Short mmCIF file of C-alpha atoms and ligand atoms in Angstrom, two decimals:
data_model
loop_
_atom_site.label_atom_id
_atom_site.label_comp_id
_atom_site.label_asym_id
_atom_site.label_seq_id
_atom_site.Cartn_x
_atom_site.Cartn_y
_atom_site.Cartn_z
CA MET A 1 -83.15 -29.81 -54.94
CA ILE A 2 -81.41 -26.82 -54.03
CA GLY A 3 -80.48 -28.10 -50.61
CA HIS A 4 -80.73 -25.44 -47.87
CA SER A 5 -84.20 -26.97 -46.80
CA ILE A 6 -82.82 -30.36 -45.98
CA ASP A 7 -82.05 -31.26 -42.40
CA GLN A 8 -81.67 -34.80 -43.09
CA PRO A 9 -78.24 -36.76 -43.41
CA HIS A 10 -77.10 -36.59 -47.16
CA ARG A 11 -74.51 -36.49 -49.72
CA ARG A 12 -73.29 -33.55 -52.25
CA ARG A 13 -71.25 -33.76 -55.13
CA ASN A 14 -67.86 -31.76 -55.37
CA LEU A 15 -68.54 -30.96 -59.12
CA LEU A 16 -64.67 -29.73 -59.39
CA THR A 17 -63.18 -32.73 -57.92
CA GLY A 18 -65.74 -35.65 -58.17
CA GLU A 19 -65.93 -36.26 -54.67
CA TRP A 20 -68.36 -36.66 -52.17
CA VAL A 21 -69.35 -35.06 -48.86
CA LEU A 22 -71.58 -36.32 -46.27
CA VAL A 23 -74.04 -33.60 -44.64
CA SER A 24 -75.18 -34.17 -41.52
CA PRO A 25 -76.91 -31.30 -40.25
CA HIS A 26 -79.34 -33.10 -37.15
CA ARG A 27 -75.83 -33.14 -35.56
CA MET A 28 -74.59 -30.03 -34.65
CA GLN A 29 -75.97 -29.83 -31.09
CA ARG A 30 -73.95 -32.91 -29.72
CA PRO A 31 -71.33 -31.89 -27.11
CA TRP A 32 -68.02 -31.05 -27.32
CA GLN A 33 -65.14 -32.01 -24.98
CA GLY A 34 -62.15 -32.24 -27.26
CA GLU A 35 -59.30 -30.39 -27.71
CA ARG A 36 -59.43 -26.28 -27.90
CA ALA A 37 -56.44 -24.33 -29.00
CA PRO A 38 -55.22 -21.57 -27.23
CA ALA A 39 -56.73 -18.49 -28.60
CA VAL A 40 -54.47 -16.45 -30.75
CA SER A 41 -53.00 -12.93 -29.31
CA ALA A 42 -53.75 -10.40 -32.31
CA GLU A 43 -51.13 -7.76 -31.39
CA GLN A 44 -48.30 -7.64 -33.21
CA PRO A 45 -45.16 -4.90 -34.00
CA ARG A 46 -45.23 -3.23 -37.51
CA HIS A 47 -41.67 -4.37 -37.50
CA ASP A 48 -40.15 -7.45 -35.24
CA PRO A 49 -36.35 -7.81 -35.20
CA GLU A 50 -36.58 -11.66 -34.72
CA CYS A 51 -38.62 -11.89 -38.24
CA TYR A 52 -36.98 -13.09 -41.01
CA LEU A 53 -39.38 -11.74 -43.44
CA CYS A 54 -39.60 -7.98 -42.34
CA PRO A 55 -37.31 -5.47 -43.99
CA GLY A 56 -33.55 -5.01 -43.41
CA ASN A 57 -33.63 -8.50 -41.22
CA THR A 58 -31.35 -11.44 -41.92
CA ARG A 59 -33.06 -15.23 -42.86
CA ALA A 60 -31.82 -18.22 -41.97
CA GLY A 61 -29.38 -18.98 -44.94
CA GLY A 62 -28.07 -15.38 -44.27
CA MET A 63 -29.72 -13.67 -46.91
CA ARG A 64 -30.13 -9.91 -45.45
CA ASN A 65 -33.83 -8.84 -47.02
CA PRO A 66 -34.02 -5.42 -49.03
CA ASP A 67 -36.00 -2.41 -47.29
CA TYR A 68 -38.73 -3.28 -49.27
CA ALA A 69 -42.28 -1.39 -49.99
CA GLY A 70 -45.54 -3.43 -50.99
CA ALA A 71 -45.28 -6.83 -51.89
CA TRP A 72 -42.00 -8.36 -52.20
CA THR A 73 -41.10 -12.18 -53.73
CA PHE A 74 -37.78 -13.92 -53.02
CA PRO A 75 -36.54 -17.58 -53.98
CA ASN A 76 -37.52 -19.91 -50.66
CA ASP A 77 -34.56 -20.56 -49.22
CA PHE A 78 -35.76 -24.12 -48.07
CA PRO A 79 -37.41 -24.95 -51.73
CA ALA A 80 -39.61 -28.21 -52.50
CA LEU A 81 -38.71 -28.17 -55.69
CA LEU A 82 -35.42 -28.04 -57.63
CA ALA A 83 -34.83 -26.08 -61.21
CA GLU A 84 -33.16 -29.31 -62.33
CA ALA A 85 -35.15 -33.01 -62.56
CA PRO A 86 -32.95 -35.61 -60.66
CA ALA A 87 -32.08 -38.82 -62.52
CA LEU A 88 -33.96 -41.80 -60.73
CA PRO A 89 -33.47 -45.39 -61.37
CA PRO A 90 -35.78 -47.32 -64.01
CA ALA A 91 -39.83 -47.58 -62.74
CA SER A 92 -41.18 -50.48 -61.60
CA PRO A 93 -44.99 -51.37 -61.11
CA LEU A 94 -44.56 -51.99 -57.64
CA PHE A 95 -42.48 -48.25 -56.76
CA GLN A 96 -43.76 -46.23 -58.95
CA ALA A 97 -41.68 -43.01 -59.12
CA GLU A 98 -40.95 -39.80 -61.61
CA PRO A 99 -38.50 -36.76 -61.74
CA VAL A 100 -39.46 -33.57 -60.81
CA ALA A 101 -38.37 -30.20 -61.45
CA GLY A 102 -39.75 -26.65 -60.39
CA GLU A 103 -38.86 -23.20 -58.43
CA ALA A 104 -40.53 -21.86 -55.17
CA ARG A 105 -40.74 -18.58 -54.03
CA VAL A 106 -41.66 -16.94 -50.79
CA VAL A 107 -44.20 -13.64 -51.93
CA CYS A 108 -44.11 -10.84 -48.80
CA TYR A 109 -47.65 -9.31 -48.82
CA SER A 110 -46.11 -5.90 -46.90
CA PRO A 111 -43.73 -4.66 -45.04
CA ASP A 112 -45.59 -4.05 -42.18
CA HIS A 113 -45.22 -7.46 -39.85
CA SER A 114 -48.36 -6.66 -38.26
CA LEU A 115 -50.92 -6.49 -41.35
CA SER A 116 -52.83 -9.49 -43.26
CA LEU A 117 -54.74 -9.87 -46.06
CA ALA A 118 -57.85 -8.99 -44.32
CA THR A 119 -56.65 -5.76 -42.55
CA MET A 120 -54.28 -4.02 -44.96
CA ASP A 121 -56.33 -1.40 -46.77
CA ASP A 122 -57.62 -1.62 -50.44
CA ARG A 123 -54.24 -0.24 -52.32
CA ALA A 124 -52.01 -2.77 -50.46
CA ARG A 125 -54.23 -5.75 -51.20
CA LEU A 126 -54.07 -4.60 -54.89
CA ALA A 127 -49.95 -4.94 -54.93
CA VAL A 128 -50.66 -8.00 -53.94
CA VAL A 129 -52.74 -8.87 -56.44
CA GLU A 130 -50.79 -7.21 -58.72
CA GLU A 131 -47.77 -9.40 -57.85
CA TRP A 132 -49.85 -12.61 -58.18
CA CYS A 133 -50.47 -11.96 -61.68
CA ALA A 134 -47.21 -11.33 -62.56
CA LEU A 135 -45.68 -14.12 -60.90
CA SER A 136 -48.25 -16.20 -62.81
CA GLN A 137 -47.29 -15.07 -65.81
CA GLU A 138 -43.89 -14.86 -65.41
CA LEU A 139 -44.00 -18.92 -63.76
CA GLY A 140 -46.14 -20.11 -66.37
CA GLY A 141 -43.96 -18.94 -69.14
CA ARG A 142 -41.46 -22.26 -68.66
CA TRP A 143 -43.51 -24.59 -66.14
CA SER A 144 -46.94 -26.80 -66.49
CA HIS A 145 -48.74 -25.37 -63.55
CA VAL A 146 -48.12 -22.55 -60.89
CA GLN A 147 -49.66 -22.70 -57.45
CA LEU A 148 -50.23 -19.75 -55.35
CA PHE A 149 -51.56 -20.13 -51.64
CA GLU A 150 -50.96 -18.97 -48.19
CA ASN A 151 -50.86 -20.65 -44.76
CA ARG A 152 -52.33 -18.01 -42.46
CA GLY A 153 -52.02 -18.43 -38.74
CA ALA A 154 -49.89 -21.35 -36.88
CA MET A 155 -52.81 -23.62 -36.86
CA MET A 156 -52.17 -24.11 -40.52
CA GLY A 157 -48.58 -24.05 -39.98
CA ALA A 158 -47.70 -21.02 -41.29
CA SER A 159 -43.83 -20.27 -39.95
CA SER A 160 -44.28 -16.89 -39.21
CA PRO A 161 -47.05 -14.04 -38.59
CA HIS A 162 -45.76 -11.81 -40.90
CA PRO A 163 -48.09 -11.41 -44.32
CA HIS A 164 -47.28 -13.90 -46.89
CA GLY A 165 -47.80 -16.49 -49.43
CA GLN A 166 -46.12 -18.78 -51.17
CA VAL A 167 -45.70 -20.15 -55.14
CA TRP A 168 -44.58 -23.50 -56.25
CA ALA A 169 -44.41 -23.70 -59.91
CA SER A 170 -43.78 -27.43 -61.27
CA ASP A 171 -43.20 -29.44 -64.75
CA PHE A 172 -46.13 -31.15 -63.85
CA VAL A 173 -49.35 -30.58 -62.75
CA PRO A 174 -50.15 -31.67 -59.61
CA ASP A 175 -53.06 -34.07 -58.51
CA ARG A 176 -55.90 -31.78 -57.54
CA VAL A 177 -55.89 -29.35 -60.40
CA GLN A 178 -55.72 -32.58 -62.48
CA ARG A 179 -59.07 -33.66 -61.20
CA GLU A 180 -60.38 -30.31 -61.33
CA ASP A 181 -59.30 -30.05 -64.87
CA ASP A 182 -60.67 -33.59 -65.53
CA GLU A 183 -64.15 -32.62 -64.32
CA GLN A 184 -64.53 -29.29 -66.10
CA ARG A 185 -63.40 -30.44 -69.27
CA ARG A 186 -65.99 -33.32 -68.62
CA TRP A 187 -68.78 -30.80 -68.10
CA TRP A 188 -67.43 -28.88 -71.18
CA GLU A 189 -68.11 -31.69 -73.19
CA THR A 190 -71.03 -33.09 -71.67
CA ARG A 191 -72.85 -29.69 -71.02
CA GLY A 192 -71.17 -27.29 -73.77
CA LYS A 193 -70.70 -24.58 -70.70
CA VAL A 194 -68.50 -23.66 -68.61
CA LEU A 195 -68.87 -25.50 -65.09
CA LEU A 196 -68.14 -22.85 -62.82
CA ALA A 197 -70.09 -20.05 -65.20
CA GLU A 198 -73.35 -22.09 -64.67
CA VAL A 199 -72.55 -22.30 -60.80
CA VAL A 200 -71.82 -18.75 -60.07
CA GLU A 201 -75.50 -18.04 -62.22
CA ALA A 202 -77.12 -20.62 -60.08
CA GLU A 203 -75.36 -19.21 -57.28
CA LEU A 204 -76.07 -15.62 -57.65
CA ALA A 205 -79.96 -16.55 -58.39
CA GLU A 206 -80.41 -18.38 -55.32
CA GLY A 207 -78.41 -16.57 -52.99
CA VAL A 208 -78.39 -18.59 -49.96
CA ARG A 209 -74.81 -19.21 -50.31
CA VAL A 210 -73.75 -16.16 -51.57
CA ILE A 211 -71.48 -13.92 -49.21
CA ALA A 212 -70.03 -10.94 -51.08
CA ALA A 213 -70.23 -9.92 -55.12
CA ASN A 214 -69.59 -7.41 -57.06
CA ASP A 215 -69.26 -7.03 -61.31
CA HIS A 216 -66.09 -9.35 -61.62
CA TRP A 217 -66.37 -11.35 -58.09
CA VAL A 218 -68.42 -13.51 -56.48
CA ALA A 219 -67.81 -14.97 -53.12
CA LEU A 220 -69.66 -17.54 -51.64
CA VAL A 221 -69.50 -21.08 -49.54
CA PRO A 222 -69.76 -23.96 -52.26
CA TYR A 223 -72.87 -26.26 -52.13
CA TRP A 224 -70.21 -28.82 -51.82
CA ALA A 225 -68.12 -27.46 -48.75
CA ALA A 226 -66.13 -29.52 -46.44
CA TRP A 227 -64.44 -27.61 -44.72
CA PRO A 228 -67.01 -25.67 -42.11
CA PHE A 229 -66.62 -22.08 -43.30
CA GLU A 230 -64.89 -23.20 -46.76
CA THR A 231 -65.20 -19.98 -49.12
CA LEU A 232 -64.86 -19.91 -53.09
CA ILE A 233 -64.13 -16.79 -55.23
CA VAL A 234 -64.83 -17.02 -58.82
CA ALA A 235 -64.18 -14.85 -61.66
CA ARG A 236 -67.69 -13.52 -62.99
CA GLU A 237 -65.97 -13.39 -66.70
CA ASP A 238 -64.27 -15.58 -69.17
CA VAL A 239 -60.93 -15.22 -67.13
CA ARG A 240 -58.93 -18.56 -66.90
CA ARG A 241 -55.25 -17.07 -65.58
CA LEU A 242 -54.86 -14.46 -62.83
CA GLU A 243 -52.79 -12.74 -65.87
CA GLN A 244 -55.85 -12.12 -67.97
CA LEU A 245 -57.51 -10.40 -65.38
CA SER A 246 -58.35 -6.64 -66.60
CA GLU A 247 -57.12 -3.75 -64.31
CA ALA A 248 -60.79 -3.21 -62.87
CA ALA A 249 -61.01 -6.96 -62.46
CA ARG A 250 -57.79 -7.11 -60.36
CA GLN A 251 -59.17 -3.84 -58.33
CA ALA A 252 -62.78 -5.70 -57.62
CA LEU A 253 -60.61 -8.34 -56.32
CA ALA A 254 -58.69 -6.43 -53.72
CA GLN A 255 -61.98 -5.14 -52.50
CA VAL A 256 -63.86 -8.45 -52.33
CA LEU A 257 -60.71 -10.26 -50.74
CA GLY A 258 -60.98 -7.91 -48.25
CA THR A 259 -64.86 -7.74 -47.47
CA LEU A 260 -64.51 -11.81 -47.75
CA LEU A 261 -61.40 -11.35 -45.05
CA ASP A 262 -62.44 -9.01 -42.88
CA ALA A 263 -65.77 -10.92 -42.54
CA CYS A 264 -63.99 -14.35 -41.44
CA ASP A 265 -61.93 -12.48 -38.86
CA ARG A 266 -65.35 -10.91 -37.12
CA LEU A 267 -66.58 -14.49 -37.11
CA PHE A 268 -65.06 -15.92 -34.03
CA ASP A 269 -63.06 -12.62 -33.42
CA THR A 270 -59.84 -13.59 -34.13
CA PRO A 271 -57.02 -13.38 -36.94
CA PHE A 272 -59.08 -16.43 -38.82
CA PRO A 273 -56.50 -18.84 -40.03
CA TYR A 274 -56.89 -20.72 -43.39
CA SER A 275 -55.25 -22.19 -46.20
CA MET A 276 -55.98 -20.18 -49.53
CA GLY A 277 -54.61 -20.45 -53.08
CA TRP A 278 -55.51 -19.82 -56.55
CA HIS A 279 -56.63 -22.41 -59.38
CA GLY A 280 -56.03 -21.28 -62.96
CA ALA A 281 -55.96 -23.64 -65.93
CA PRO A 282 -52.44 -25.21 -66.19
CA HIS A 283 -50.31 -23.37 -68.63
CA ARG A 284 -49.43 -26.83 -70.04
CA LEU A 285 -52.99 -26.23 -71.34
CA ALA A 286 -52.07 -23.49 -72.90
CA GLY A 287 -54.94 -22.49 -75.37
CA ASP A 288 -56.56 -25.64 -74.54
CA SER A 289 -58.49 -24.24 -71.66
CA ALA A 290 -62.01 -23.00 -72.67
CA HIS A 291 -63.47 -25.05 -69.55
CA TRP A 292 -61.78 -23.52 -66.77
CA ARG A 293 -63.04 -20.71 -64.86
CA LEU A 294 -60.24 -18.95 -62.42
CA HIS A 295 -60.88 -19.22 -58.87
CA ALA A 296 -59.67 -19.33 -55.37
CA HIS A 297 -60.60 -21.82 -52.64
CA ILE A 298 -60.34 -20.54 -48.98
CA TYR A 299 -59.73 -23.63 -46.86
CA PRO A 300 -60.35 -22.48 -42.78
CA PRO A 301 -60.35 -25.21 -40.23
CA LEU A 302 -62.10 -23.34 -37.32
CA LEU A 303 -65.57 -24.84 -36.39
CA ARG A 304 -67.10 -23.48 -33.38
CA SER A 305 -64.76 -20.48 -32.01
CA ALA A 306 -61.31 -19.44 -32.18
CA GLU A 307 -60.52 -22.21 -30.04
CA VAL A 308 -62.26 -25.31 -31.60
CA ARG A 309 -61.22 -26.83 -35.08
CA LYS A 310 -62.11 -29.44 -37.28
CA HIS A 311 -60.36 -32.49 -37.57
CA MET A 312 -60.43 -34.75 -40.70
CA VAL A 313 -60.16 -37.83 -38.90
CA GLY A 314 -61.76 -41.32 -38.66
CA PHE A 315 -64.73 -41.43 -41.07
CA GLU A 316 -63.38 -39.09 -43.37
CA LEU A 317 -60.04 -40.17 -43.16
CA LEU A 318 -61.22 -43.91 -44.15
CA ALA A 319 -64.40 -43.36 -46.09
CA GLU A 320 -65.28 -39.80 -46.90
CA THR A 321 -65.51 -36.17 -45.87
CA GLN A 322 -68.27 -34.83 -43.23
CA ARG A 323 -69.71 -31.92 -42.11
CA ASP A 324 -72.46 -31.19 -39.81
CA LEU A 325 -73.03 -27.35 -39.89
CA THR A 326 -74.55 -26.96 -43.79
CA PRO A 327 -72.56 -24.57 -46.29
CA GLU A 328 -75.87 -22.50 -45.83
CA SER A 329 -75.75 -22.01 -42.03
CA ALA A 330 -72.12 -21.25 -42.81
CA ALA A 331 -72.96 -19.08 -45.02
CA GLN A 332 -75.65 -17.22 -43.41
CA ARG A 333 -73.40 -16.60 -40.54
CA LEU A 334 -70.51 -15.10 -42.63
CA ARG A 335 -72.88 -12.40 -44.27
CA GLU A 336 -73.79 -11.71 -40.81
CA MET A 337 -70.40 -10.72 -40.21
CA LEU A 338 -70.39 -8.06 -43.25
ZN1 LIG B 401 -60.20 -25.37 -57.74
#
């Protein structure tokens, strides 16, 4: 069963998390009278004197940004994790807690306030890719997991329109990553193959959910996508962490990322909001990572226009994720934007 001809309600299983998503294609025609977010104006100056991420400006903590060129990383002034784990009262079965340590940094993608990963050129995007790889390597040397991510747009909680992402490194493996580790390991042990390698092979053969591909990467809407235009960028080679990418693969990533994000921006003619992030083998696993394949998730909330977003509420909060638009239709609409 390949899924794209199903127009009746069904569930699909997310192989990376083990969770199910309810798909209800027949519901696409229902009327909408709910929330409309105001459309975002795309015009931004190249330098904003009020922006705390622009070169030369002073941040809330009083630090002054250098006149940086290209990508530039600095310690988060309000980090969610601190380098020293606190002493905690003894754990109890009813009130379980454990100490955590880590560090958080902000990654400015460009000194140009008006750009985004979607609109910068391949050379500038490559500088961001190189920065991600360097951060994964450096922080992975002393932490259990390195989570790189970006919130784009006020709708996703981005605090500034300046192109930037974050990296949080931790002495624990976060829940979602642990789940992906468990599922990929189970697949490896029961089938003797890398889960995402098999997925990529099948998706390329079938084509319906593939948006763009080159020698090193495939960008697709996963069969089990939960968000309307959720996408996955997967490495085609046996690469488990960002720092293992060859120079050619880094260049190819800059290119496919540009192609995909540009298509997303065109879809509703708006800077497409999203949360995006990288999943590689947790560094705690060291060499025990043969079941892993490096990939990025992109989760955009928009549903049918720049103003109408999807909310995860009701049945989804209480029971299971649900979608109306099929992943196959979503992929087709993104392909039409290429
Ligand atoms: Zn993942």
